[in-house]
PDB file of C-alpha atoms in Angstrom:
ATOM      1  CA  UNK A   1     -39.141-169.644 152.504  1.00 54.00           C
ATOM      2  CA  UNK A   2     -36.394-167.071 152.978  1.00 68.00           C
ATOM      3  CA  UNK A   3     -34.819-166.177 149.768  1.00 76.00           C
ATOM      4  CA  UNK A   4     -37.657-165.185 147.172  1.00 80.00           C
ATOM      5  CA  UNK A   5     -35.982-166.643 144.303  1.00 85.00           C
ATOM      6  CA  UNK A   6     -35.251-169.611 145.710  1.00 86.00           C
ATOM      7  CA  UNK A   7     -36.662-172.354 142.758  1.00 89.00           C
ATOM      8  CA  UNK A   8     -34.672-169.650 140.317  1.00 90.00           C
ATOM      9  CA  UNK A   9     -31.495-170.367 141.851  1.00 88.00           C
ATOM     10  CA  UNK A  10     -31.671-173.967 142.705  1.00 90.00           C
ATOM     11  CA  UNK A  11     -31.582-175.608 138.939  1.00 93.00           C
ATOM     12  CA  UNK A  12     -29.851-178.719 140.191  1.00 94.00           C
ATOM     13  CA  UNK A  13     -29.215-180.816 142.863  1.00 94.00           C
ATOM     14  CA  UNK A  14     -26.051-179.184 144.188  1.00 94.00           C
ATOM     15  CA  UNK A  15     -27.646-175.441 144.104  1.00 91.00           C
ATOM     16  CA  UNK A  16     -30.878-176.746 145.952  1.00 91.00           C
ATOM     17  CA  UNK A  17     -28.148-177.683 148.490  1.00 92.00           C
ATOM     18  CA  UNK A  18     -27.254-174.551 148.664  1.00 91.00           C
ATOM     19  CA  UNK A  19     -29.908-172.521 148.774  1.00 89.00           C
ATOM     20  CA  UNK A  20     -31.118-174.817 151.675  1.00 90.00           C
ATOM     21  CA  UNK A  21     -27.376-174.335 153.540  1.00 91.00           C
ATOM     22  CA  UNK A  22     -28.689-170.221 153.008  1.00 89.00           C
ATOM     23  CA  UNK A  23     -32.016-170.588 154.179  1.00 85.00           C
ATOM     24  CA  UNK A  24     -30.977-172.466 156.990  1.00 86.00           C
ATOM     25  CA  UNK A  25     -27.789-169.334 158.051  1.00 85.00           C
ATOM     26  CA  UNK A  26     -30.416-166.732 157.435  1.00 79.00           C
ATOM     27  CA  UNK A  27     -33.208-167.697 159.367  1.00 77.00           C
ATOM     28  CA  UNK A  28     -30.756-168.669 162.442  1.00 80.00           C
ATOM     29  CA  UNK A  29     -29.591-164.734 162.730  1.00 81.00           C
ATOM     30  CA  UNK A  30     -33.087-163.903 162.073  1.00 85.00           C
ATOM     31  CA  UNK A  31     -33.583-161.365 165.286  1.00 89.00           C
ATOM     32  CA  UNK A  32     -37.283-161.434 165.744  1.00 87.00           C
ATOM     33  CA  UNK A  33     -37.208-165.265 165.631  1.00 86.00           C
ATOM     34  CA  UNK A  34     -34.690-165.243 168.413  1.00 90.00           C
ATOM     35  CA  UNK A  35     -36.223-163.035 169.997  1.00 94.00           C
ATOM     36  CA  UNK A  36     -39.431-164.864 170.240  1.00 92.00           C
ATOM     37  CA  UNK A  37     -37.860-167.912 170.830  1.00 93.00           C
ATOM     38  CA  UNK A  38     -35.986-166.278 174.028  1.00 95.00           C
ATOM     39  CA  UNK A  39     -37.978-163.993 175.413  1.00 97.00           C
ATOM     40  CA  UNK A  40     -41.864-164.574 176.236  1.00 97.00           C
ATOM     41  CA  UNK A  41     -44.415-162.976 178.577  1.00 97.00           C
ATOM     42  CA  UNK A  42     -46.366-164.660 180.735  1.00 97.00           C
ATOM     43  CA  UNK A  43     -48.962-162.566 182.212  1.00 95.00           C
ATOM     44  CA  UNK A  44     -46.862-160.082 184.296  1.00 95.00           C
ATOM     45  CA  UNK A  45     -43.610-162.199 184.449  1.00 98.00           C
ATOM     46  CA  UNK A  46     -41.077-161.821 181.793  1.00 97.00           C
ATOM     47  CA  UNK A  47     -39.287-164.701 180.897  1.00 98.00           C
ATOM     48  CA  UNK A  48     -35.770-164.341 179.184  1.00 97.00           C
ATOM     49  CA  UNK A  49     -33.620-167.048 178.708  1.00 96.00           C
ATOM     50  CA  UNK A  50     -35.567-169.002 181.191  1.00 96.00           C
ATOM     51  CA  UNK A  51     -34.634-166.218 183.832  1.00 98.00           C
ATOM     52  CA  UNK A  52     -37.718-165.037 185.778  1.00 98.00           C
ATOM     53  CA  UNK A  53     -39.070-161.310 185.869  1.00 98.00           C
ATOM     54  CA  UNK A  54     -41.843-159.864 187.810  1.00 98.00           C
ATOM     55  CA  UNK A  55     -42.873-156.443 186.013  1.00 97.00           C
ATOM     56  CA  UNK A  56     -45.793-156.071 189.111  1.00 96.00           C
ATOM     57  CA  UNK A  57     -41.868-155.103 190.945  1.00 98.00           C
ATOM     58  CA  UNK A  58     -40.926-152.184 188.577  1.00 96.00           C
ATOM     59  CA  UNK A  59     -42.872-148.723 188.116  1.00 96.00           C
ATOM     60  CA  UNK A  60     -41.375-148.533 184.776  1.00 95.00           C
ATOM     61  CA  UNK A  61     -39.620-150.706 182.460  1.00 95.00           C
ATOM     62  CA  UNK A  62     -37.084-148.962 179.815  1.00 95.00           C
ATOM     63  CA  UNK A  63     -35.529-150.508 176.735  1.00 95.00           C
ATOM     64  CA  UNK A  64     -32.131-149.516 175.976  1.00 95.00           C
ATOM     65  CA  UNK A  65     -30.420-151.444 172.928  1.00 94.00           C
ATOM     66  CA  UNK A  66     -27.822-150.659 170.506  1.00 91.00           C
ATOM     67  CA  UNK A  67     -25.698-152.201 168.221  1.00 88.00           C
ATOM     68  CA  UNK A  68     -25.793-153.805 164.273  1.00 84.00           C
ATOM     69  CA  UNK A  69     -29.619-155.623 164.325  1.00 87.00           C
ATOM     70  CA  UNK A  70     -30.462-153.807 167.668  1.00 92.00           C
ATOM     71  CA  UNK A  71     -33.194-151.823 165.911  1.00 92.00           C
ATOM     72  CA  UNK A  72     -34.963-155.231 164.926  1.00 91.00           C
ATOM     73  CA  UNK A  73     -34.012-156.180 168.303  1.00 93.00           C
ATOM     74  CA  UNK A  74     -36.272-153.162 170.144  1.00 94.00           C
ATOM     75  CA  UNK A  75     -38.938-153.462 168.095  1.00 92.00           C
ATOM     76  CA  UNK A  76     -39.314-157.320 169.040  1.00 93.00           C
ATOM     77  CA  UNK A  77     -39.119-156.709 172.365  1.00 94.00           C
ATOM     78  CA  UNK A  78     -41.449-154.189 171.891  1.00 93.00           C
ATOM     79  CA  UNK A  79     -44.006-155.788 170.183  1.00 92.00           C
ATOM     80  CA  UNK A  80     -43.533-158.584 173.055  1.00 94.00           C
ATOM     81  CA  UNK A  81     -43.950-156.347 176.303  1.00 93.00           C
ATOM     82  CA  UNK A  82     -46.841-153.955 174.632  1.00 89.00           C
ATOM     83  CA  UNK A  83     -48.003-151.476 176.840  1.00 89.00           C
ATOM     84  CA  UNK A  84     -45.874-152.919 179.489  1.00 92.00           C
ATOM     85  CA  UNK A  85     -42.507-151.008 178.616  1.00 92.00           C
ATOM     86  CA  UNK A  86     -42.344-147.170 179.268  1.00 93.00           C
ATOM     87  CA  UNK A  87     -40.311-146.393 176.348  1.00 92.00           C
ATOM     88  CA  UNK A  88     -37.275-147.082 174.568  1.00 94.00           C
ATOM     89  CA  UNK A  89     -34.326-146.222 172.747  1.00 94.00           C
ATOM     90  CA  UNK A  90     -32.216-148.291 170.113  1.00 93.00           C
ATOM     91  CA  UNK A  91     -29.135-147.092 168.229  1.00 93.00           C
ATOM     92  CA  UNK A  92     -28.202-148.976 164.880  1.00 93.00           C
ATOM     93  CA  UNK A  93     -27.441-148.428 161.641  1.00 91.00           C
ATOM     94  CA  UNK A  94     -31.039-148.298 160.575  1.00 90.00           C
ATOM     95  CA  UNK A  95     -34.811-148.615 161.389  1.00 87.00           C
ATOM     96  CA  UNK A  96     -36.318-151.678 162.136  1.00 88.00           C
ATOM     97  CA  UNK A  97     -37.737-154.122 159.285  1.00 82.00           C
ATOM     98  CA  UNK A  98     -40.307-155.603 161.372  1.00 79.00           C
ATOM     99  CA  UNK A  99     -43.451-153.570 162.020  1.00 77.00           C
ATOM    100  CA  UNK A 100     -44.368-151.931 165.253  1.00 76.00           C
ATOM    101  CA  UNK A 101     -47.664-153.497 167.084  1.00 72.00           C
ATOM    102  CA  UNK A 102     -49.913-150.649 167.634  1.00 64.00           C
ATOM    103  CA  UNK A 103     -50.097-151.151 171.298  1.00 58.00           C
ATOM    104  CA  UNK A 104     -46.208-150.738 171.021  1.00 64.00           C
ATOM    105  CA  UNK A 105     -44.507-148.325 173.640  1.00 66.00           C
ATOM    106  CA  UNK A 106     -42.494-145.076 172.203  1.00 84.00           C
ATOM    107  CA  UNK A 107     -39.251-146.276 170.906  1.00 91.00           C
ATOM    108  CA  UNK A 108     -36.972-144.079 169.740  1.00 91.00           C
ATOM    109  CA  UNK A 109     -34.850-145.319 166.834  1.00 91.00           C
ATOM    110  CA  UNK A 110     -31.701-143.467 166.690  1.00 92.00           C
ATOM    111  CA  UNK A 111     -29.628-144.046 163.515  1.00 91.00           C
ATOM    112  CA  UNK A 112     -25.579-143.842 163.521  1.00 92.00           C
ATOM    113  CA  UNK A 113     -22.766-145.230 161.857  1.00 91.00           C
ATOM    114  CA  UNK A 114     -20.524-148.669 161.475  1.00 87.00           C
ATOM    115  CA  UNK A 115     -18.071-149.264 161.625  1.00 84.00           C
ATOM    116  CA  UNK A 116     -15.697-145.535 161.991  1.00 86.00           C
ATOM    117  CA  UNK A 117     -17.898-143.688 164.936  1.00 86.00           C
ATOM    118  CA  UNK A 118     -19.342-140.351 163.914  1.00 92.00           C
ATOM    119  CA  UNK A 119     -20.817-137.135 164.934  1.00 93.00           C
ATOM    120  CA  UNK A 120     -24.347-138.917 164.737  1.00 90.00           C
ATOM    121  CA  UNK A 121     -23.071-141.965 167.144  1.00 91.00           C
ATOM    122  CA  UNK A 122     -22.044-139.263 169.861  1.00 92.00           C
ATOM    123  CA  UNK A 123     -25.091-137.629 169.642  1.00 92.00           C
ATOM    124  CA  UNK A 124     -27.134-140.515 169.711  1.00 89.00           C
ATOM    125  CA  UNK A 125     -25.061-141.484 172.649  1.00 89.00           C
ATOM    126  CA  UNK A 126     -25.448-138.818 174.427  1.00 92.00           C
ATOM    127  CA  UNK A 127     -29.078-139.357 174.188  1.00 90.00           C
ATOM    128  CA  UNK A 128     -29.234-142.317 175.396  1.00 87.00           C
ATOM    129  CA  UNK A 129     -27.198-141.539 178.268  1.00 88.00           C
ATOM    130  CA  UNK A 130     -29.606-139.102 179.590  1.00 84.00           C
TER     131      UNK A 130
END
């Protein structure tokens, strides 16, 4: 169940429609079930989008995301790769809602602004430039 008040809201017939139209919009942009539908680990191969990577071919694996929902995004990912990723970086217009694994990698979660760029954007650009 998505929306907490769900039996609240759907009184008749025609709201229970409704509210099941909602349910079913939210949990399709729902980023960590994307992301765990999309992206999976298999031992030392990561597997996005059916395309094939060996991690036993890279020293060190970075995460670099940014964007609206990119903060939910790097913490998936995150959570997904464990000790596997060196570290990361993710600029958005707020921290993540879903909870960090504790064998999670350092992520830094940069905050800026949407949709006029600001001061904090170029910063937090800069940073993840370098």
């Amino acid at each position: 169940m998505v929306l907490t008040n769900k039996f609240e809201i759907a009184t008749n017939n025609i709201r229970e429609k409704a509210v099941s139209i909602i349910e079913a919009g939210l949990l399709s942009i729902n980023i960590y079930k994307q992301v765990n539908e999309k992206v999976n680990l298999i031992q030392d191969t990561l597997i996005v989008l059916g395309q094939r990577y060996n991690l036993k071919d890279y020293n060190r694996v970075f995460l670099v995301a940014f964007g609206k929902g990119s903060s939910d995004f790097a913490a998936s990912v995150g959570n997904i790769l464990s000790w596997r990723l060196s570290g990361g970086i993710s600029l958005d217009i707020k921290k993540p809602d879903i909870p960090m694994f504790e064998t999670s990698p350092d992520i830094d979660f940069l905050i800026g602004t949407h949709p006029l760029p600001s001061s904090l954007n170029v910063v937090a650009t800069r940073r993840i430039e370098n």
